[in-house]
PDB file of C-alpha atoms in Angstrom:
ATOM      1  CA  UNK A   1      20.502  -2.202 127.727  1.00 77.00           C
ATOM      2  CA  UNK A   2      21.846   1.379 127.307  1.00 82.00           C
ATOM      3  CA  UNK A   3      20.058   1.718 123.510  1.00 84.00           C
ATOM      4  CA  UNK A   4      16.945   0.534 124.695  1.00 88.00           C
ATOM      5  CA  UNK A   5      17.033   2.853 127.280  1.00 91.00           C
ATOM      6  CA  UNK A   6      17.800   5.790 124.903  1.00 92.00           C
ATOM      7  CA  UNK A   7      14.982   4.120 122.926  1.00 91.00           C
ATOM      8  CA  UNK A   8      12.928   4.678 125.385  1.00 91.00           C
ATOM      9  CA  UNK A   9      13.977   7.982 126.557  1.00 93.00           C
ATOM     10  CA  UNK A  10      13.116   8.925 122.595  1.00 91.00           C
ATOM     11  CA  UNK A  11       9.763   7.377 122.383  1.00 91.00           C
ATOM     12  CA  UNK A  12       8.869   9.497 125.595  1.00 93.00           C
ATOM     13  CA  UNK A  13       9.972  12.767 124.426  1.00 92.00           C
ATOM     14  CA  UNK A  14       9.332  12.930 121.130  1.00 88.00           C
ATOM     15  CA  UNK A  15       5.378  11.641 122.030  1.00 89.00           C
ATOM     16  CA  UNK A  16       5.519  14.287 124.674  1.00 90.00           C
ATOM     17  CA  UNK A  17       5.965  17.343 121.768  1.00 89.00           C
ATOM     18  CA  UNK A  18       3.749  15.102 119.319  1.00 87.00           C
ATOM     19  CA  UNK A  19       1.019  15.656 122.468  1.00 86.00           C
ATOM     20  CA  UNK A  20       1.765  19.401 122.755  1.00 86.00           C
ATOM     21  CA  UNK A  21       1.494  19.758 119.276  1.00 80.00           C
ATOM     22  CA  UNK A  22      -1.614  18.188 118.918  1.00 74.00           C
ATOM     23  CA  UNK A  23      -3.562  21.009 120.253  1.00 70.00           C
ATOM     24  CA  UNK A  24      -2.846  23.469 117.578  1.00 66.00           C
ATOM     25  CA  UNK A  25      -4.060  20.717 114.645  1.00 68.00           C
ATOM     26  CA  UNK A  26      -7.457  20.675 113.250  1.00 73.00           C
ATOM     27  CA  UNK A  27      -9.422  17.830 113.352  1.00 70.00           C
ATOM     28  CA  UNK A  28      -9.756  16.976 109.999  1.00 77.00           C
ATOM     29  CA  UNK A  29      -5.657  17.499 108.973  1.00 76.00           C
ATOM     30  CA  UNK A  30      -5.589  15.119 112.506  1.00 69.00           C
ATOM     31  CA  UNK A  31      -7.557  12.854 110.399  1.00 74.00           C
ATOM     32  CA  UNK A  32      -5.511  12.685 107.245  1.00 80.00           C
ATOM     33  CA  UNK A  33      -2.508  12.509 109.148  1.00 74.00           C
ATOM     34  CA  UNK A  34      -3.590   9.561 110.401  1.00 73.00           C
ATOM     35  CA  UNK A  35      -4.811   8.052 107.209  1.00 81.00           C
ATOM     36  CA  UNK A  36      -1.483   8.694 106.245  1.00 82.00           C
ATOM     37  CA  UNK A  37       0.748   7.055 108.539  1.00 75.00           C
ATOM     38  CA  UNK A  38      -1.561   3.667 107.943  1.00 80.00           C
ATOM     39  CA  UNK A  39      -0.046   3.661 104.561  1.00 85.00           C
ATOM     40  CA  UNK A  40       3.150   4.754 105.172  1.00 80.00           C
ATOM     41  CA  UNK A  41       3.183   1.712 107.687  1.00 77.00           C
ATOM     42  CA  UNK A  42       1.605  -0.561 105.297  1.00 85.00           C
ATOM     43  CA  UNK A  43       4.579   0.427 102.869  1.00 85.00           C
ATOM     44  CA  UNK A  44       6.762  -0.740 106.035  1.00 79.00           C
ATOM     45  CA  UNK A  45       5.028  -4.596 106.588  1.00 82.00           C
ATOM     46  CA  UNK A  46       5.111  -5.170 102.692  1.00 88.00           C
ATOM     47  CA  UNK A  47       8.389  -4.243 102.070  1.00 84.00           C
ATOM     48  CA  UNK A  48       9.387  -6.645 105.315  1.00 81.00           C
ATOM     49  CA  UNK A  49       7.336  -9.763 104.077  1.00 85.00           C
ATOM     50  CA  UNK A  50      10.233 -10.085 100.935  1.00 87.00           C
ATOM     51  CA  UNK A  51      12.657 -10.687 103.632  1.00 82.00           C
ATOM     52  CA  UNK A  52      11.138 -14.268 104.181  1.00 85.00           C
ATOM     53  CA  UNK A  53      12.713 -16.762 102.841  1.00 83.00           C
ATOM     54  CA  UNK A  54      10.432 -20.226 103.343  1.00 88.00           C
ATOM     55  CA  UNK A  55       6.127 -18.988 102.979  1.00 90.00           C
ATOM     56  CA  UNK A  56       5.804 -22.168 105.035  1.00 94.00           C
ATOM     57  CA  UNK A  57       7.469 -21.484 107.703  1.00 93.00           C
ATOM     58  CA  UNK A  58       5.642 -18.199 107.543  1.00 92.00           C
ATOM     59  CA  UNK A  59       2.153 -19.586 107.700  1.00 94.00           C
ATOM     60  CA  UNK A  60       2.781 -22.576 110.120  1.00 95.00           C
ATOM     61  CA  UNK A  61       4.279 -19.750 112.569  1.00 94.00           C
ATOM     62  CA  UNK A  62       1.203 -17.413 111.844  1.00 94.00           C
ATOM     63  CA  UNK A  63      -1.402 -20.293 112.397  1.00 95.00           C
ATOM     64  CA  UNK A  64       0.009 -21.882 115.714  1.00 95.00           C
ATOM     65  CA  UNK A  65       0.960 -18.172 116.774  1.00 94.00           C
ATOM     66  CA  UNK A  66      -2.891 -16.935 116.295  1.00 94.00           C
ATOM     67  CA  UNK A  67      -4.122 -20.590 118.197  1.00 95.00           C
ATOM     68  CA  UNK A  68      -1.752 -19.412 121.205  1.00 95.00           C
ATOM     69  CA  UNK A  69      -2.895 -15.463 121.088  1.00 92.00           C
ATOM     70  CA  UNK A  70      -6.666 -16.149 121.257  1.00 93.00           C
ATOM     71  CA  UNK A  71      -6.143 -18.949 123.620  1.00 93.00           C
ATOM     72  CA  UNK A  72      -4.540 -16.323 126.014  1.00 90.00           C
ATOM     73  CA  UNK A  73      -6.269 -13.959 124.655  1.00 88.00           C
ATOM     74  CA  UNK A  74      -3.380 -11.246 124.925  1.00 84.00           C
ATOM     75  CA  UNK A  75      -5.275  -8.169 122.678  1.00 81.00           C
ATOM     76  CA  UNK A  76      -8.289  -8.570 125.703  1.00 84.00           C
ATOM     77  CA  UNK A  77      -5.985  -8.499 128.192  1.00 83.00           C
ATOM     78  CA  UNK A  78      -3.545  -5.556 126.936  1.00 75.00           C
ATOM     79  CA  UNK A  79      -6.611  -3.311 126.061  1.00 74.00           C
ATOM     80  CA  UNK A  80      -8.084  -4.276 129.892  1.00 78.00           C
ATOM     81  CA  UNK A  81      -5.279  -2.636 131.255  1.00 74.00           C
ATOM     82  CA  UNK A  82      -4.692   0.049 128.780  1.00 68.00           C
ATOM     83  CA  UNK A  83      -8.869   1.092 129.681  1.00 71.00           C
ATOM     84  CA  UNK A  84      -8.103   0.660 133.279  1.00 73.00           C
ATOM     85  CA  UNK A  85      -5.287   3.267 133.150  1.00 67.00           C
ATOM     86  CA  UNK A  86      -7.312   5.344 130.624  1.00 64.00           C
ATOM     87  CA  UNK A  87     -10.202   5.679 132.998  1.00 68.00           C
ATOM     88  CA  UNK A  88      -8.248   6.409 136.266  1.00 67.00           C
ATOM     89  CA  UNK A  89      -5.633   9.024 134.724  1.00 60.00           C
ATOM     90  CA  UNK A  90      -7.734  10.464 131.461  1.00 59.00           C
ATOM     91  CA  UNK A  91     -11.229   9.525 132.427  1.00 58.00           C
ATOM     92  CA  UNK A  92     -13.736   7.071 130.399  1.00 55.00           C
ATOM     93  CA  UNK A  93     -15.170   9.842 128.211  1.00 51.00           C
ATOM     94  CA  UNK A  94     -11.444  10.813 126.710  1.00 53.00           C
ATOM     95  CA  UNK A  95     -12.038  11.343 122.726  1.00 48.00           C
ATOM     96  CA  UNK A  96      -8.203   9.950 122.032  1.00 51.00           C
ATOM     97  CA  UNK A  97      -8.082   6.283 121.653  1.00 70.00           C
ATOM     98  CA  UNK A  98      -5.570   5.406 124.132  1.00 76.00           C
ATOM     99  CA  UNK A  99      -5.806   1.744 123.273  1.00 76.00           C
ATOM    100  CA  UNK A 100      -5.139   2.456 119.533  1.00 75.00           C
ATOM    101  CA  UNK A 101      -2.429   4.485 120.328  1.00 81.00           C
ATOM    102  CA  UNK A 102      -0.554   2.209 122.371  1.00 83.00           C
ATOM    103  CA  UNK A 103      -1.170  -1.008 120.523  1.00 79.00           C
ATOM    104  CA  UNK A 104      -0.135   0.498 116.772  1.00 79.00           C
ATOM    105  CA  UNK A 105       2.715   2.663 118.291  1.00 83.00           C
ATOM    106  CA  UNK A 106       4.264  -0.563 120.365  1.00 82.00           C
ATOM    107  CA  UNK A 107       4.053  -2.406 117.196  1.00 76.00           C
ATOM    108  CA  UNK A 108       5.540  -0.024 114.666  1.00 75.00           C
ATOM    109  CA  UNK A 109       8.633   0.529 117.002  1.00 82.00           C
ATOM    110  CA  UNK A 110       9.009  -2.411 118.032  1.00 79.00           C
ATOM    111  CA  UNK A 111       8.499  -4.889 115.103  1.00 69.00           C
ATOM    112  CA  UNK A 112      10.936  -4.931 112.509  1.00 62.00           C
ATOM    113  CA  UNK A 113      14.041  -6.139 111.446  1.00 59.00           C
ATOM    114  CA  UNK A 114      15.737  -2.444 112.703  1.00 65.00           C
ATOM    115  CA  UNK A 115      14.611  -4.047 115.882  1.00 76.00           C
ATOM    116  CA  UNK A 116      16.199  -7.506 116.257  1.00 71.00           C
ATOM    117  CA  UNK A 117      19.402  -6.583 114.252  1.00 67.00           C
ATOM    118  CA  UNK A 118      19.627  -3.989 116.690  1.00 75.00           C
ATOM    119  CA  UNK A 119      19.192  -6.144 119.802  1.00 80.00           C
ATOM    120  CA  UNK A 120      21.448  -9.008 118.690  1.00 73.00           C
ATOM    121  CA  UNK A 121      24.285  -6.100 117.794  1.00 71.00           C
ATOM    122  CA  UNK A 122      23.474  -4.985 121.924  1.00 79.00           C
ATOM    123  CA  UNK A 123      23.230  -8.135 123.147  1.00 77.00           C
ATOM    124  CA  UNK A 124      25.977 -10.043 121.822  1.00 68.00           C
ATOM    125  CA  UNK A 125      28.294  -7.233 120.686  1.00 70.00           C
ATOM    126  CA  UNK A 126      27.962  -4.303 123.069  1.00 77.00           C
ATOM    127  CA  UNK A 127      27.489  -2.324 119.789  1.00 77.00           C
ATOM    128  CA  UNK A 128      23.933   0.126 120.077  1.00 83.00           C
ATOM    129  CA  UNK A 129      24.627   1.663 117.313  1.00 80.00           C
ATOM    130  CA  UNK A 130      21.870   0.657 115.440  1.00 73.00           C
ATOM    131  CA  UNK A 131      19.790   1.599 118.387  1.00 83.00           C
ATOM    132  CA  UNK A 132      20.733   4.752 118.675  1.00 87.00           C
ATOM    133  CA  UNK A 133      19.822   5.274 114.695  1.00 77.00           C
ATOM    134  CA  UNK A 134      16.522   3.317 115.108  1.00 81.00           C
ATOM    135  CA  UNK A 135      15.957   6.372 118.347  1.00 86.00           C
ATOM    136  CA  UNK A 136      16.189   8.413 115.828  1.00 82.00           C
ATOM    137  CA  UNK A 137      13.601   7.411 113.575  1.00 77.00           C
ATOM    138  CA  UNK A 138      11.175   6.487 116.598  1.00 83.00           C
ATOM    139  CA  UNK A 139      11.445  10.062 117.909  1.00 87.00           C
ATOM    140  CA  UNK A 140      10.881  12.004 114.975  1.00 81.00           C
ATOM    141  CA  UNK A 141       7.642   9.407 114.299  1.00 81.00           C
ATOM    142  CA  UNK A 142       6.776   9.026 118.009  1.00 86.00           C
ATOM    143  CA  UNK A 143       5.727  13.081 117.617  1.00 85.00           C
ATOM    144  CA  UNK A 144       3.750  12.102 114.138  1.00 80.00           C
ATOM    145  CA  UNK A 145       1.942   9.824 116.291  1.00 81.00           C
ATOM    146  CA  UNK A 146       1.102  11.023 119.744  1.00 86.00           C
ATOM    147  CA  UNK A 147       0.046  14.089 117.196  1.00 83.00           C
ATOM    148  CA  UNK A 148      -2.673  12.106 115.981  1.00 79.00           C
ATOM    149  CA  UNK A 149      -3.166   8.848 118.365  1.00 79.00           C
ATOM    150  CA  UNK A 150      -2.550  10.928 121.433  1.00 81.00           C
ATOM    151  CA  UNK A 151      -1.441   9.955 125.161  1.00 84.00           C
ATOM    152  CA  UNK A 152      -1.420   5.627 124.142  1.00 84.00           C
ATOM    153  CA  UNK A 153       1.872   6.398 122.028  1.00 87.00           C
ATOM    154  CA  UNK A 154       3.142   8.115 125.615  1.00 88.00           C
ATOM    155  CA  UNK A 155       2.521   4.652 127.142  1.00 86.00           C
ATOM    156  CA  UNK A 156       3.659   2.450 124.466  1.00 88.00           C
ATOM    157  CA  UNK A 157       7.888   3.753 125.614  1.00 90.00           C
ATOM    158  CA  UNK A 158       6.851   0.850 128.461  1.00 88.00           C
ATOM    159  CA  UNK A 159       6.749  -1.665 125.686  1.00 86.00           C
ATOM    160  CA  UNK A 160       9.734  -0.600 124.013  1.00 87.00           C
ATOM    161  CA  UNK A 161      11.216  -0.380 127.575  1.00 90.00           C
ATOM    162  CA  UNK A 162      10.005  -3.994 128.346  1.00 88.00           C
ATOM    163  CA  UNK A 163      10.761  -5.541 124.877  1.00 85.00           C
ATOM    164  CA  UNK A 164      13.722  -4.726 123.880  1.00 86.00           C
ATOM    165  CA  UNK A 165      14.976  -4.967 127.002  1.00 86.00           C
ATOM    166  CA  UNK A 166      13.768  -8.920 126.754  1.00 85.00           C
ATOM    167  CA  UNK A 167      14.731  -9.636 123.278  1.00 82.00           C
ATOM    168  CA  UNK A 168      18.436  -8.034 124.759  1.00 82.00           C
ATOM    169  CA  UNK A 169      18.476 -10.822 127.444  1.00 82.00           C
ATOM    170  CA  UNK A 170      17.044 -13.401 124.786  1.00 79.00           C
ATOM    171  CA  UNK A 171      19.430 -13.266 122.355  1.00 78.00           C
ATOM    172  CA  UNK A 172      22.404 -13.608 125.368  1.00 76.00           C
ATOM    173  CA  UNK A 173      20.923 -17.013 125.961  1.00 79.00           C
ATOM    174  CA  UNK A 174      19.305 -17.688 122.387  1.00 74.00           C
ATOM    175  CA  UNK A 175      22.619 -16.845 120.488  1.00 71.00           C
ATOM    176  CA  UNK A 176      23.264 -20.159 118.422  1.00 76.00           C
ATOM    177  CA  UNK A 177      19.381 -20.394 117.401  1.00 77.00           C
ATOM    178  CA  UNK A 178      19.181 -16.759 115.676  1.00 76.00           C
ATOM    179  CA  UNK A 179      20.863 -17.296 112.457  1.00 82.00           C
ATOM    180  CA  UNK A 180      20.178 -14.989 109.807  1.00 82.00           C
ATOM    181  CA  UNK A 181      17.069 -17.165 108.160  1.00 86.00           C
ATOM    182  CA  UNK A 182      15.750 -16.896 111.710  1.00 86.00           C
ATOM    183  CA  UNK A 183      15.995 -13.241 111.809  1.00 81.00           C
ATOM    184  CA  UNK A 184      14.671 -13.108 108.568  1.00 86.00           C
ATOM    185  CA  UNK A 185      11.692 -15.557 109.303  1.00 88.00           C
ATOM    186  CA  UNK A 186      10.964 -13.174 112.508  1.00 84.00           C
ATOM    187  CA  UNK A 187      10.766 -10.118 110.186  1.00 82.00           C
ATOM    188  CA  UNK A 188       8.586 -11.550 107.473  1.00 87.00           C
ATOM    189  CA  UNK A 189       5.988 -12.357 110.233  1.00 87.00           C
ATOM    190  CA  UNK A 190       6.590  -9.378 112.827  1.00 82.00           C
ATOM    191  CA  UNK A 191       5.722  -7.718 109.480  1.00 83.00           C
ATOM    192  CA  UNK A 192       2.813  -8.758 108.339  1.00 88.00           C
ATOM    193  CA  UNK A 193       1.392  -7.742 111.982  1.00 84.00           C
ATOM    194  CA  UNK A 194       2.448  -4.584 110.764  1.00 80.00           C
ATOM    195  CA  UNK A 195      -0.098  -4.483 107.475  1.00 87.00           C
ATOM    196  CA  UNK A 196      -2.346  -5.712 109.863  1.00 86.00           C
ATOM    197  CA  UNK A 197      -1.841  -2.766 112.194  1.00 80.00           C
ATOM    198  CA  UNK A 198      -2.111  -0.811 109.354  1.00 82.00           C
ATOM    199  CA  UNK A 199      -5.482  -1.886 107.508  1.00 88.00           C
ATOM    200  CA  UNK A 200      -6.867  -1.259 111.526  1.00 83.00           C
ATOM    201  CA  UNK A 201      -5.497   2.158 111.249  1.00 77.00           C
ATOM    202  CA  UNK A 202      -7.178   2.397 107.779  1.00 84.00           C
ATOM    203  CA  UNK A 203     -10.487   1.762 109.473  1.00 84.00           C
ATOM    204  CA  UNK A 204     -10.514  -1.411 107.499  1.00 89.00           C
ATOM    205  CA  UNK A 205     -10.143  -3.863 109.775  1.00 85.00           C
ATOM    206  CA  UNK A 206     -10.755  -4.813 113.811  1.00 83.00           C
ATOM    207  CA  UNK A 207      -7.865  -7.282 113.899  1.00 86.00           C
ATOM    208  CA  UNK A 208      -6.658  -8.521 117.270  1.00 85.00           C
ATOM    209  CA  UNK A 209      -3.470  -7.337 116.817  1.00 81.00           C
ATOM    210  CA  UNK A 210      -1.645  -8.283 120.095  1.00 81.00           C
ATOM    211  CA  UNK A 211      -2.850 -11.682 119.511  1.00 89.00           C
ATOM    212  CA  UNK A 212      -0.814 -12.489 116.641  1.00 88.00           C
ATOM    213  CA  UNK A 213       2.449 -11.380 119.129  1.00 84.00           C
ATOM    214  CA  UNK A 214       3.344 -15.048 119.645  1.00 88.00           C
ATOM    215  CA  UNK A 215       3.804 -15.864 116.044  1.00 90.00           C
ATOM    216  CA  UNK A 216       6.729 -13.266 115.894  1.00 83.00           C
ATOM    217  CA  UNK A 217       9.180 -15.678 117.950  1.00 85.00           C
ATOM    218  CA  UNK A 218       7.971 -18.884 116.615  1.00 91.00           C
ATOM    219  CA  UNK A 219      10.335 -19.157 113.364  1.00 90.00           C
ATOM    220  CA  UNK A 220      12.548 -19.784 116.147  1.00 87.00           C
ATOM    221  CA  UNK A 221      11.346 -23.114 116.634  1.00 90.00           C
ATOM    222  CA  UNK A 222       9.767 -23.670 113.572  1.00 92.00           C
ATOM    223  CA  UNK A 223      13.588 -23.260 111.702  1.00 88.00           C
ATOM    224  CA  UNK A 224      15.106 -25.948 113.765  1.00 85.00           C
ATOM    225  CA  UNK A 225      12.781 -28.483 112.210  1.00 86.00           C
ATOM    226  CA  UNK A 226      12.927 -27.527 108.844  1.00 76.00           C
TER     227      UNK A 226
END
């Protein structure tokens, strides 16, 4: 649990100077800089999609894993308490899109195959090395973010906290399951949430994101019948 931890530590901080910072930048660089990280993270979820190995397992995982989201609705739930916590602490009329914020910040640091390797190494290994490099990378964009998306990146560190700190305990128990088509599987789909994300960011698309969060674990089942 320590690298998630430090994850978490690095999420926090480096949102907290992206925050400060965000009062010296003009609207309209705020603007591009946005624009700019949706295509840098739609660079991301495309380049992760060519780690799938079986587009069948990839659809069957994104279909059922849709079905389940909008059955439990998780994006209407998630965004119910992101507005409840947005209206008691920042008040309704806030201009930064705490809920945007959160959502695309949880799921660029915590999607990814960074991610899982880096749990499995923790969980089974004692090794958070890769962690401790992925802390790295989240800090440094955590600030790009919470620079543009404001306080919601803050908040997203309790995803990363709660996540990562699951998948940790997961893969103690789910060892023999997560071979490397598995992990592979998981990063094909976990990315294309990520070009979803993205287009959203784009102002392309209203997508549901948080919805789609089940389909991310279901290669797990779906690989031991195919």
């Amino acid at each position: 649990m320590l690298g998630t931890v430090v994850n978490t530590i690095a999420v926090i901080l480096g949102a907290g100077i992206g925050l400060f910072v965000k009062k010296g930048i003009p609207e309209r660089i705020g603007n591009s800089l946005m624009k700019g990280l949706g295509l840098c993270s739609l660079y991301i979820g495309i380049s992760g999609t060519f780690k799938g190995e079986d587009t069948l397992i990839m659809i069957i995982s994104i279909v059922v894993g849709i079905i389940i989201g909008e059955g439990i609705d998780i994006d209407r739930r998630v965004n119910s308490i992101v507005r409840k916590i947005e209206s008691k602490f920042f008040g309704k009329n806030d201009k930064n899109n705490i809920a945007q914020g959160f959502i695309s910040a949880s799921l660029l640091f915590c999607v990814g195959s960074m991610t899982l390797v880096g749990v499995m190494n923790a969980g089974l290994l004692g090794d958070n090395t890769m962690l401790y490099t992925k802390s790295a990378m989240d800090f440094c964009s955590s600030i790009i973010f919470a620079s543009t998306l404001g306080v919601g990146v803050l908040l997203s560190a309790i995803f990363v906290l709660i996540y990562q700190g699951g998948l940790t305990m997961l893969t103690i128990y789910a060892a023999p399951l997560l071979n490397n088509q598995v992990i592979n599987e998981m990063t094909c789909v976990g990315s294309l949430i990520i070009i979803a994300m993205s287009l959203n960011i784009l102002g392309i698309t209203k997508i549901k994101l948080m919805n789609y969060i089940p389909a991310m674990f279901l290669p797990i089942v779906v690989c031991m019948f195919m």
